[in-house]
XYZ file of C-alpha atoms in Angstrom:
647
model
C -14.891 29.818 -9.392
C -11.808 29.214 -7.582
C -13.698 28.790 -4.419
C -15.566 26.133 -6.052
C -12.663 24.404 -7.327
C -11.248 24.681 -3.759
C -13.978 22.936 -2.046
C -14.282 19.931 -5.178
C -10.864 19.461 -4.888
C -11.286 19.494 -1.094
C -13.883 16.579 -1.749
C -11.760 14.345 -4.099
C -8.293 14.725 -2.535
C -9.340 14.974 1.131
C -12.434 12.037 1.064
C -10.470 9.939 -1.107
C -7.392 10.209 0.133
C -8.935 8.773 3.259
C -6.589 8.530 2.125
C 26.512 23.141 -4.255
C 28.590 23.839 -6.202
C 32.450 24.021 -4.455
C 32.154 24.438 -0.915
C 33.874 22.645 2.395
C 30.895 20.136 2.169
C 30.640 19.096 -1.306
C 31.102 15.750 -2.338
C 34.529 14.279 -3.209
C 35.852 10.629 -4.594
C 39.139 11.546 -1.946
C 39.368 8.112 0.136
C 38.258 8.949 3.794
C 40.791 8.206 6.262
C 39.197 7.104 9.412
C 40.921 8.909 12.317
C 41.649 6.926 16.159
C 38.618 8.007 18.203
C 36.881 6.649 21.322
C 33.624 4.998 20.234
C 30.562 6.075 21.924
C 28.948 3.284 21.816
C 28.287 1.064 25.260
C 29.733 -2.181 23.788
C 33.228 -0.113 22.147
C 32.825 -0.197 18.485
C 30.988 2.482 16.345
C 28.162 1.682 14.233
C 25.977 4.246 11.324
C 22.941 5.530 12.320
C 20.438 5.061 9.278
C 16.876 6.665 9.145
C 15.000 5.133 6.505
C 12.099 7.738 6.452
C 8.351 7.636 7.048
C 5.978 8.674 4.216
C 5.974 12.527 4.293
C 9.736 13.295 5.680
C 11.579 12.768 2.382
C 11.064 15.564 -0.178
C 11.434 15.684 -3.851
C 12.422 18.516 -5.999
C 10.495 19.727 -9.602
C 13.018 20.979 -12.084
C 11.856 23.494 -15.181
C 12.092 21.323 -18.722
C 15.634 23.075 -19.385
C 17.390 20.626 -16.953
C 15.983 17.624 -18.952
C 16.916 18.735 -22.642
C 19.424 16.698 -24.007
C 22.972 18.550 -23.505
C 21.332 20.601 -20.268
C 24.820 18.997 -18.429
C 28.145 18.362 -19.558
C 28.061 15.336 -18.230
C 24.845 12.779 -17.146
C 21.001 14.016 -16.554
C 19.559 15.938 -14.287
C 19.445 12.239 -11.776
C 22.536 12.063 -11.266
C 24.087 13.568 -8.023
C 26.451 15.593 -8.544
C 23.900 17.516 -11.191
C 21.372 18.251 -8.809
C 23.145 18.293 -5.735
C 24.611 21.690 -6.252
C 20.833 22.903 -7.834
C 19.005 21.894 -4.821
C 21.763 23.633 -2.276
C 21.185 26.684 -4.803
C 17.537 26.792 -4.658
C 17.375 26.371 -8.538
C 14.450 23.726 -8.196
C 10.766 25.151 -9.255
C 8.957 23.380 -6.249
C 9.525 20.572 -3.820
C 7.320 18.616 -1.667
C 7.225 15.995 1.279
C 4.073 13.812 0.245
C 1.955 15.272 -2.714
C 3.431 17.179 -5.579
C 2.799 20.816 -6.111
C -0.172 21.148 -8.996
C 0.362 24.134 -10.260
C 1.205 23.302 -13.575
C -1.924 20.977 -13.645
C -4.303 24.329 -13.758
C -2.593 25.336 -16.806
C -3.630 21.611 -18.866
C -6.771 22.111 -20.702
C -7.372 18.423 -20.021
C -7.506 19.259 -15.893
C -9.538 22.219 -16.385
C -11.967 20.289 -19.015
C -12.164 17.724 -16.551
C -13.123 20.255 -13.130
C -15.492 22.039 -15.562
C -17.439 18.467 -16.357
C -17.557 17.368 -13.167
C -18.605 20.882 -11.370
C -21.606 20.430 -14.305
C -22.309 16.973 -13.847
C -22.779 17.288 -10.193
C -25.459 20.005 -10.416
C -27.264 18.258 -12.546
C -26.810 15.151 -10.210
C -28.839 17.567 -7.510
C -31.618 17.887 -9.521
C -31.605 13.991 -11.145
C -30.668 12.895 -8.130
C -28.836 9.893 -9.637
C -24.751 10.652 -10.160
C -23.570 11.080 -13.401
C -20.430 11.984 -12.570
C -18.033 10.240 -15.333
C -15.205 7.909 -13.616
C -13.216 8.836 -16.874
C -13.362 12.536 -15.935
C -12.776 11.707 -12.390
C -9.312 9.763 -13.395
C -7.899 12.427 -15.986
C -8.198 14.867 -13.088
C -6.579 12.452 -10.622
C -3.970 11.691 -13.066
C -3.058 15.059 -13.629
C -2.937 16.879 -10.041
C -0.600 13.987 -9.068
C 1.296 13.552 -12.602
C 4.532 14.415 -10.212
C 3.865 11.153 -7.390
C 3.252 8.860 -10.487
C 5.501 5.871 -11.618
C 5.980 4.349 -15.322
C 6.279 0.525 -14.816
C 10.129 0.930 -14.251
C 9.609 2.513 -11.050
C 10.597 5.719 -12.195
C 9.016 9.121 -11.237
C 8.865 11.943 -14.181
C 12.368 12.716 -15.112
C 11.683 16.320 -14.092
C 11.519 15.124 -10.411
C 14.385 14.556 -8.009
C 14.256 12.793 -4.654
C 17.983 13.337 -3.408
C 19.827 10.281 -1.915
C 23.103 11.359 -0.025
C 25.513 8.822 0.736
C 27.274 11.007 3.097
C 26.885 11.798 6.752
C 24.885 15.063 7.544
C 28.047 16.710 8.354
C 29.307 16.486 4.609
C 25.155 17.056 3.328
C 25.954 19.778 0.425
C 25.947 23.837 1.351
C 25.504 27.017 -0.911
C 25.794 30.580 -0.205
C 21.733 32.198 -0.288
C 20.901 35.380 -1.858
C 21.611 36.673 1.436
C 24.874 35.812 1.703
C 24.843 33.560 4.082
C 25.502 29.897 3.579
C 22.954 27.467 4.045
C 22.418 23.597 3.087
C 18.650 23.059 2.180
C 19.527 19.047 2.825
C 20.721 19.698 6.530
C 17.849 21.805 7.040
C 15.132 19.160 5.730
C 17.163 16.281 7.519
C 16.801 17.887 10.936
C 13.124 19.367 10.402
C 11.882 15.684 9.356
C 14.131 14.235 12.534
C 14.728 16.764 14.855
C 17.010 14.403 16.658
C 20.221 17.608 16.384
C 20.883 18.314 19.911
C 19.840 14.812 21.040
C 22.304 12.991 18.805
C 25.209 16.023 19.895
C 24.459 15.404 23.413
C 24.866 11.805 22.595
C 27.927 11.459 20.237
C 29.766 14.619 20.776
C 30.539 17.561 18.835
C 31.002 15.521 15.356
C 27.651 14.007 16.210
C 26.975 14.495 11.980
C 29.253 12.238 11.029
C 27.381 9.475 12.451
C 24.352 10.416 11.266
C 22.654 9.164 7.978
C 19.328 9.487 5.901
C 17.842 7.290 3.401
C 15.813 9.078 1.411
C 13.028 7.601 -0.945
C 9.771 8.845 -2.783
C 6.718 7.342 -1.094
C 5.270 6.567 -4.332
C 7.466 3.982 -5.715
C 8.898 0.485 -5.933
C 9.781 -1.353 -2.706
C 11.961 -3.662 -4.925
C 13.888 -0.790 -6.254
C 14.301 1.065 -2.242
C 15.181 -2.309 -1.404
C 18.264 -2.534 -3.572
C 18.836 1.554 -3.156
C 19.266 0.733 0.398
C 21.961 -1.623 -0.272
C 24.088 -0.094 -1.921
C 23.586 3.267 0.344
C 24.783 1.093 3.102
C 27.827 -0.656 1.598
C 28.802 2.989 -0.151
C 28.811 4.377 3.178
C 30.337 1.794 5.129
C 33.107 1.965 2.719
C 33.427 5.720 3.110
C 32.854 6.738 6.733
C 34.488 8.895 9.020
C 34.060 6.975 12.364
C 35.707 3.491 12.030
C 32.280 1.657 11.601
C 31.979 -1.629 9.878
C 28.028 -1.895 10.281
C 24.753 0.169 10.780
C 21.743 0.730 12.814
C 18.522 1.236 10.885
C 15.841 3.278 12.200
C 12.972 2.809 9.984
C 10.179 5.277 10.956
C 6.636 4.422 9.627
C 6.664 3.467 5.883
C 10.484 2.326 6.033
C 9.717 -0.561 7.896
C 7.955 -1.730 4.736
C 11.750 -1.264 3.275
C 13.065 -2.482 6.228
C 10.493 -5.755 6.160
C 11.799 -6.263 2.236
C 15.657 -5.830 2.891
C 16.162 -8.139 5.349
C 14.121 -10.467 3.141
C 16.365 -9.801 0.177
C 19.482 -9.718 2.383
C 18.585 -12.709 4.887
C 22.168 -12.588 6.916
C 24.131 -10.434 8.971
C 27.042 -10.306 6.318
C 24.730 -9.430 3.583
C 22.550 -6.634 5.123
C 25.630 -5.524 7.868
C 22.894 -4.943 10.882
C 23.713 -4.460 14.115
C 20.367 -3.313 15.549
C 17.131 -2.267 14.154
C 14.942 0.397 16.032
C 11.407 0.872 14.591
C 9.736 4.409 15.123
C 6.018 4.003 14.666
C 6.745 1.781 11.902
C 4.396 0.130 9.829
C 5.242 -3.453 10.391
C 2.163 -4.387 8.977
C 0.653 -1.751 6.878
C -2.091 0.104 8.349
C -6.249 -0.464 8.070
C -6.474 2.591 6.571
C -5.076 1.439 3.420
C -6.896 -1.537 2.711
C -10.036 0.439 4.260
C -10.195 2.613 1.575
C -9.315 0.060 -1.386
C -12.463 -2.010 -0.443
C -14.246 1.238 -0.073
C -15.269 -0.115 3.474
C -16.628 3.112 5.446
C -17.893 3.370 9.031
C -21.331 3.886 8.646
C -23.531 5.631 9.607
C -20.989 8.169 11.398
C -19.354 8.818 7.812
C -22.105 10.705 6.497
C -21.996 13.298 9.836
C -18.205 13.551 9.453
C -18.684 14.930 5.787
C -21.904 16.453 6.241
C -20.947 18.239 9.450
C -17.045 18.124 10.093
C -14.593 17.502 7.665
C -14.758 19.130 4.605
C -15.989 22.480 6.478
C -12.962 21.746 9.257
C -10.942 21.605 6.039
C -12.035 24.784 4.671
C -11.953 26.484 8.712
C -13.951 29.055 10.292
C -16.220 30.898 9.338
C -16.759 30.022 5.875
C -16.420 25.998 6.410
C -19.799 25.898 8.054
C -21.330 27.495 4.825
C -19.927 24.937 2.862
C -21.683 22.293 4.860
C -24.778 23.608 4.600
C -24.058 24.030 0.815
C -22.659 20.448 0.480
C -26.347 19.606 1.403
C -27.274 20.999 -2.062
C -26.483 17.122 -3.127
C -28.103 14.592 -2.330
C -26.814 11.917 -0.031
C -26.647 8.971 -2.874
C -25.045 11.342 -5.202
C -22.388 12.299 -2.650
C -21.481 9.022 -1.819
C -21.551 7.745 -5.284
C -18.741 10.628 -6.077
C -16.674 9.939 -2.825
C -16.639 6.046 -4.199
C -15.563 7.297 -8.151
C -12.937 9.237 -6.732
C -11.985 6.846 -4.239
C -12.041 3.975 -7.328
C -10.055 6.638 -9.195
C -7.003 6.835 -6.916
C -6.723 2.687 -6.189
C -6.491 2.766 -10.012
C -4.725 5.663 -10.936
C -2.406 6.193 -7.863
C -2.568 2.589 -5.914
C -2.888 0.244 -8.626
C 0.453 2.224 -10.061
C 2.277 2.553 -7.425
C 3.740 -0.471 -5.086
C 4.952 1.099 -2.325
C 1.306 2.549 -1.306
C 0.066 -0.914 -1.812
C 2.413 -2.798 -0.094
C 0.639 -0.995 2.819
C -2.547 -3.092 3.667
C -2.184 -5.361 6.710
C -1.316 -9.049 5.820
C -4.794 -10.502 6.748
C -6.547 -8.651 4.239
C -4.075 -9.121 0.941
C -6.494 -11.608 -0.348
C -9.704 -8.910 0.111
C -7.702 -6.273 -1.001
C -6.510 -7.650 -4.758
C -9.585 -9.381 -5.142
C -10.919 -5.547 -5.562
C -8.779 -5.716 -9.068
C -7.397 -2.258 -8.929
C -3.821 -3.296 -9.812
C -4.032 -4.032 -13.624
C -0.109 -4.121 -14.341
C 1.333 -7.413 -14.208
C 4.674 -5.970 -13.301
C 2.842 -3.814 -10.524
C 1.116 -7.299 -9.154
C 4.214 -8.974 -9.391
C 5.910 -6.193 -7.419
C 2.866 -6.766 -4.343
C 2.887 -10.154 -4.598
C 6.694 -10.494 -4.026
C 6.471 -7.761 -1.089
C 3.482 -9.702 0.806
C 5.460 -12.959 0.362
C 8.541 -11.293 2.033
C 6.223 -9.965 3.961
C 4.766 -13.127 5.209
C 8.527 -14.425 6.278
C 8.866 -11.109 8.527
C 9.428 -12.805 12.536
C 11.190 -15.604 10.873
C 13.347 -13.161 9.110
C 13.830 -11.383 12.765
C 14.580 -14.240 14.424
C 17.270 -15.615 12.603
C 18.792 -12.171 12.477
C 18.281 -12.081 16.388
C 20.425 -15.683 16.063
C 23.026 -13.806 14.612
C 22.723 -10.857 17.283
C 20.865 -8.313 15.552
C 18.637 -6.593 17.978
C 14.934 -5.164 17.509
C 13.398 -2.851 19.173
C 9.915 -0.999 18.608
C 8.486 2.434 19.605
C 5.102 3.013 19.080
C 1.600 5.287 20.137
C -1.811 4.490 20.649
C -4.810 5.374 22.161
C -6.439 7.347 19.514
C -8.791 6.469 16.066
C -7.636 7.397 12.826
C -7.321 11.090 12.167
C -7.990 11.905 15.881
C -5.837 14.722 16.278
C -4.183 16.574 13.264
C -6.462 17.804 10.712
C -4.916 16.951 7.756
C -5.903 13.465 8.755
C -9.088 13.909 10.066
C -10.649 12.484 6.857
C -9.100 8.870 8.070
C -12.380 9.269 10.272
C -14.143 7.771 7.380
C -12.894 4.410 7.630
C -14.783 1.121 8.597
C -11.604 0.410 11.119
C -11.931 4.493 13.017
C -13.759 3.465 15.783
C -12.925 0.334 16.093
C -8.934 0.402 16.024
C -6.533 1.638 18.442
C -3.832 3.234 16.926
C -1.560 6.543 16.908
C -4.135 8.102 14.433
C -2.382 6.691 11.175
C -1.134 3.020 12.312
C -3.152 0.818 14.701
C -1.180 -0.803 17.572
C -0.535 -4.168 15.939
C 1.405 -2.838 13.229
C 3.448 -0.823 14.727
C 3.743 -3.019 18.091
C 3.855 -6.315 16.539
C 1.789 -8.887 18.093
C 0.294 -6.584 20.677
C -3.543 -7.234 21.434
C -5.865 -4.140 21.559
C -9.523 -3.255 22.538
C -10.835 -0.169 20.835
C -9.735 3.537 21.927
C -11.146 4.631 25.191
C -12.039 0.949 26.237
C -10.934 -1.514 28.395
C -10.461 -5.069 28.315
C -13.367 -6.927 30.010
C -11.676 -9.985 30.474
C -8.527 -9.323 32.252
C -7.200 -13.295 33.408
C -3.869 -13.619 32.119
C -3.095 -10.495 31.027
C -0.718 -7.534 30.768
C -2.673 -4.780 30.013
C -1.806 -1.111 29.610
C -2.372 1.578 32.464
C -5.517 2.332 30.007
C -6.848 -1.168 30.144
C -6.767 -1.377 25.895
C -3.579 -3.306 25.380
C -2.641 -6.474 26.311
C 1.019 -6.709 25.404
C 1.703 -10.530 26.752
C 0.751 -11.142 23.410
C 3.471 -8.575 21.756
C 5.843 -10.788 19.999
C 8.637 -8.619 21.411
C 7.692 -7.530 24.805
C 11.091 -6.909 25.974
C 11.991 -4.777 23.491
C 8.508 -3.001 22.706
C 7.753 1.126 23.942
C 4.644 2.197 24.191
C 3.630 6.009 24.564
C -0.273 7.149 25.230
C -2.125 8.881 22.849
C 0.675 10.021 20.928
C -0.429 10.946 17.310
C 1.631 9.278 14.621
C 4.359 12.716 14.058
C 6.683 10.908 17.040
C 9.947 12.866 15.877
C 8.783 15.699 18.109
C 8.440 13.562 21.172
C 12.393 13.852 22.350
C 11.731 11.363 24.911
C 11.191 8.933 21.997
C 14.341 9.969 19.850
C 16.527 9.849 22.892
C 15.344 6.465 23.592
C 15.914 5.713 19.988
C 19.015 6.843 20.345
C 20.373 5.101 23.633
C 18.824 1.735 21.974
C 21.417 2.702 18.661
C 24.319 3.030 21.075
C 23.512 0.012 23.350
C 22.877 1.993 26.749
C 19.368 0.671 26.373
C 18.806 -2.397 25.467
C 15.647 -4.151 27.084
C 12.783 -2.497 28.878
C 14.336 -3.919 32.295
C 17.566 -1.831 31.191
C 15.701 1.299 31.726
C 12.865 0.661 34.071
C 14.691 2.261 37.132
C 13.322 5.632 37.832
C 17.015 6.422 39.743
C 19.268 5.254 37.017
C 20.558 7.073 33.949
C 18.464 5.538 31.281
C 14.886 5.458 32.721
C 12.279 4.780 29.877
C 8.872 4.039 31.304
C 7.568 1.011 28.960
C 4.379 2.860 29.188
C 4.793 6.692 28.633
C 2.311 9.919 27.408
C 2.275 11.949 24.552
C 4.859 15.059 23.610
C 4.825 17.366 21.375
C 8.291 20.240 21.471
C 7.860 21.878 17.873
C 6.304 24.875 19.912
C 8.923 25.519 22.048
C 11.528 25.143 19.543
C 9.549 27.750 17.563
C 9.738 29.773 20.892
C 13.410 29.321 21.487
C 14.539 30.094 18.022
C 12.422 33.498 17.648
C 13.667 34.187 21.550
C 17.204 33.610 20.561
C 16.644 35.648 17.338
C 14.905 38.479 18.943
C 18.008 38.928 21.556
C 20.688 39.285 19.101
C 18.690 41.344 16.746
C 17.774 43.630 19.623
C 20.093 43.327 22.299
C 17.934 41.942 25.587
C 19.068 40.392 28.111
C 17.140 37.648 29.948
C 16.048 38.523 33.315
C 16.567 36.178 36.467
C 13.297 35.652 36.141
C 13.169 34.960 32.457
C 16.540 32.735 32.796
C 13.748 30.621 35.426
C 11.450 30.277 32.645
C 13.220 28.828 30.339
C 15.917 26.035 32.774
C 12.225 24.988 33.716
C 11.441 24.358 29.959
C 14.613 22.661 29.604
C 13.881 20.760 32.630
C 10.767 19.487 31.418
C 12.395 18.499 27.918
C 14.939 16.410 29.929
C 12.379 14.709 32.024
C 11.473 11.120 30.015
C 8.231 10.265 31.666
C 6.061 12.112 29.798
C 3.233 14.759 31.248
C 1.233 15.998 28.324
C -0.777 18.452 30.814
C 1.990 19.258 32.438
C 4.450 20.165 29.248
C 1.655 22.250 27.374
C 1.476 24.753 31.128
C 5.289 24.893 30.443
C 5.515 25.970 26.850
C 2.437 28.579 27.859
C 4.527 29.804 30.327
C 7.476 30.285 27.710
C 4.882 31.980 25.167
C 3.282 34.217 27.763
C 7.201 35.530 28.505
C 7.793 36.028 25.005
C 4.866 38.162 24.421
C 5.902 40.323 27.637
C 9.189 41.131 25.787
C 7.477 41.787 22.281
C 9.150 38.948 20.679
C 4.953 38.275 19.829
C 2.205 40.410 19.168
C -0.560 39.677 22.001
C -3.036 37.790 20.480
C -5.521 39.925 18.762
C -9.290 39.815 19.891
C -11.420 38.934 16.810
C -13.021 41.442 14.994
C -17.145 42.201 15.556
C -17.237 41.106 12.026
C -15.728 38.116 12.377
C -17.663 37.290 15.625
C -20.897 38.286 13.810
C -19.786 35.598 11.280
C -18.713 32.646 12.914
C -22.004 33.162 15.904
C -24.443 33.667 12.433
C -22.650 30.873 9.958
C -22.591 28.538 12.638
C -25.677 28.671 14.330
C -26.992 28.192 10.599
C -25.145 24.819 10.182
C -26.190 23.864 13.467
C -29.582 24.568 13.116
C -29.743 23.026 9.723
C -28.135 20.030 11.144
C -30.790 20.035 14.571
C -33.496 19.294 11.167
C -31.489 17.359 8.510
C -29.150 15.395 10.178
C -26.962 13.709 8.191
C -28.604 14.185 4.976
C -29.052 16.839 1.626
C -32.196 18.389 1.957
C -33.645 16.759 -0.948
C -33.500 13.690 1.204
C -35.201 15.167 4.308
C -38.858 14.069 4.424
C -41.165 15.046 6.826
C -43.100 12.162 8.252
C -46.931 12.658 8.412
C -48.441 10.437 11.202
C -51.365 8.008 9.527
């Protein structure tokens, strides 16, 4: 049973979808005397460095019910900082999550289980009927209870069992707590710097109290704009007011959906002496929503190449070998109508349930398709339409937003990737495949080109532009950026999937750009100077080798070895290769192999064990069945094959 529950929630999340206490570090009201230091900034005067974060890198926290019973704290709720500040460093939270909400707790609601068992009924006899009569109602009451913990009440509040912490402090005063270990650990560092592994980049860059400059914005992705908008004000004037480093402004990296933030502050705070810019340096942000979005809210699919991703690739790559190519032969139980007609209730089921509730994911469809997209009437709240309408009107203002801020000497840059379709390279996004806009776009796999390079003019993935008079195209030939509305300014890095925080070419760049060592792409275009950023630079990828390093480095003082010479070679041409900012995707992967190959050698790693006869027997047998059943179905259930019988 579980299995089957697996594989149907598979369908409707995945398819749709496509969609302390007292320590040195806790908190204080003390007034923060700002000490004489040298600034490290290139033009002499320190500024904040604020991420606003992308949709999966903040998490929120899921308290028990005793934390929200009246009298659970001697003074506030369980929202209020210094409350849960100390129970997060502790551990004392019963989940936490970066994107969707643990749903646990939803197996134990008879409603949720009611609901699988009517639907897992309703589609068999859909097989034999072949006409869907899968109820939408069902569909929703299951929706709205595996994601009761991302949902909003028309307040734009989340359940009050559900913290998203918001630190107005520097990571060097983010809260600590001694483990059940003993030794003391601060679960906010730790998320800060796996989200934005920027640690030895920024230490490199600002010296050994590199924390203190360094800020995070948290936010739930499924929320109000309005209400980020106005949390990010006051974040910024609380901190300006408290820092350690002498600055009197900030520079605001959004990274993907905190340009949407970004897009509404600077509409709500027009000037320089409202919002206290300096410079603004997008990271694959989502300028302009993505076609992903509004792709799946006008249930617009690519066809006919939809119906071979589910029937022979997603759902199965989901699931993995061996077993995944059993379940698409078994999906093939269905028919094809009465698939589609599901993936389209569930689909309908989260615009209403999750979309139509929830701004923020909204606010995410590309300007030139508002109109199509609310026309599909899956926001019902007035407050929730007033909340979109506002956004795409600030929205709509944008450039002229950024240019009078550039008037004032506010500064934009823009990093972004492309190259690749949706869900071209990570699996958890393959199901992005679906959409009408896949093979068409050019994008870093989430956000296509335009959004997050504003302006810039693309031909699909792999293609080139025909007609090349007049313009500046890409070494590819599928960009043209004399159309990017900030050329200068703009960073553009080769099939690079949308996860750009591991790409340390692109957070040092970030970072220089913060500081003012960079500030055009003619500032850094010589390959001999100290700053060299190729406008035009590949993919990277470093979370293996910082896995490697940290086990290496673990394994030594656990163990006692010492590095050979030969070893010590290794790994200074690793950290060659991580200092080198033209990217060689080829070139890094033979290095980090080489690194992994040493490890195992020492017996840090096992060798990597040869599959079993079993398993070989398995994955030869299950998949020459799904390939053989694909050779004669194609893209079809069987009750939909029909042999055709010359005349």
């Amino acid at each position: 049973m579980k299995k089957i529950i697996a594989v149907l929630l598979a369908v409707i999340m995945v398819v749709s979808v496509a969609l302390i206490p007292a320590s040195a570090n806790e908190k204080t009201n003390e007034v923060v005397t700002v000490s004489d230091m040298e600034s490290v900034f290139a033009d002499g005067e320190n500024s904040l460095i604020v991420f606003v974060t992308g949709i999966g890198q903040s998490y929120s926290y899921l308290f028990d019910e005793s934390y929200t019973e009246e009298g659970a704290f001697e003074k506030g709720t369980l929202q209020d900082y210094e409350n849960y500040a100390p129970l997060i460093a502790e551990g004392k939270y019963s989940s936490r999550w970066n994107l969707f909400n643990s749903m646990d707790e939803a197996f134990s609601d008879m409603s949720t289980i009611g609901a699988i068992i009517n639907i897992v009924k309703d589609l068999m006899v859909s097989t034999f009927t072949r006409n869907c009569s899968i109820k939408e109602d069902d569909v929703k009451t299951l929706l709205r209870n595996l994601f009761k913990f991302n949902l909003v009440d028309e307040n734009g509040n989340s359940d009050p069992r559900v913290v998203t912490p918001r630190y107005t402090m520097p990571v060097s005063e983010y809260p600590w707590a001694e483990g059940e270990d003993g030794e003391m650990r601060s679960e906010a560092r730790e998320r800060f710097f796996s989200s934005i592994p920027c640690e030895d980049i920024a230490k490199e860059k600002f010296g050994e109290n590199y924390e203190d400059y360094l800020y995070c914005f948290n936010y739930c992705a499924f929320s109000y704009t309005s209400k980020n908008v106005e949390g990010l004000h006051e974040f910024i004037e609380t901190i300006l007011a408290n820092n350690k480093v002498g600055a009197k402004d900030v520079v605001l990296v959004p990274m993907s959906m905190g340009a949407s933030i970004t897009t509404a502050y600077i509409d709500a705070y027009p000037t320089k002496a409202e919002n206290h810019l300096r410079r603004v340096i997008g990271i694959v942000g989502a300028w302009d929503g993505t076609e992903i979005i509004a792709d799946m809210l006008t249930q617009s699919y690519c066809e006919p190449m939809s119906a071979d991703l589910f029937y022979n690739g997603i759902i199965g790559d989901l699931v993995g070998e061996p077993w995944g190519y059993l379940v698409n032969v078994a999906l093939r139980m269905a028919p094809k109508q009465v698939l589609r007609d599901f993936i389209d209730l569930a689909i309908r089921g989260l615009a209403t349930e999750l979309f139509g509730t929830t701004p923020s994911l909204s606010n995410m469809a590309p300007m030139a398709r508002y109109e199509e997209v609310m026309a599909t009437g899956f926001i019902t709240s007035d407050v929730v339409k007033k909340e979109v309408d506002d956004f795409y009107a600030a929205k709509s203002r944008l450039h002229q937003n950024i240019a009078n801020l550039q008037a004032e000497g506010v500064t934009f840059s823009f990093i972004a990737g492309y190259g690749l379709p949706f869900g071209a390279c990570t699996p958890d996004y393959s199901f992005f495949g679906f959409m009408k806009n896949s093979p068409i776009t050019n994008s870093d796999e989430i956000i296509n080109i335009d959004s997050t390079a504003p302006g810039t003019t693309f031909v699909p993935y792999g293609t080139q532009f025909e007609d090349t008079n007049g313009r500046e195209l890409s070494p590819d030939g599928s960009l043209d950026i004399s159309t990017c509305l900030y050329k200068d300014s703009t960073w553009y890095f080769y099939e690079q999937k949308h996860e750009l925080e591991h790409n340390n070419t692109a957070l040092s760049l970030a970072l220089n750009l913060a500081t003012g060592y960079v500030t055009t792409v003619d500032s850094c275009s010589d390959p001999d100077g100290e700053y060299y950023y190729p406008q035009f630079n590949g993919a990277r990828n470093l979370k293996p080798l910082k896995w490697y390093k940290e086990d290496l480095q673990r394994y030594c003082e656990e163990t006692g070895y010492v590095l050979t010479a030969e070893q010590e070679a290794i790994l200074a041409e690793a950290d060659a290769m991580t200092k080198n900012t033209v990217n060689n995707v080829e070139n890094d992967e033979a290095v980090m192999d080489k690194v992994h190959d040493m490890l195992v050698e020492i017996g840090v790693y096992e060798p990597e064990a040869e599959p079993s006869t079993l398993d070989n027997i398995l994955n030869f047998g299950l998949k020459g069945l799904n390939d053989v059943v694909y050779l004669i179905f194609g893209a079809k259930g069987f009750v939909d094959f029909r042999i055709h019988v010359p005349q």
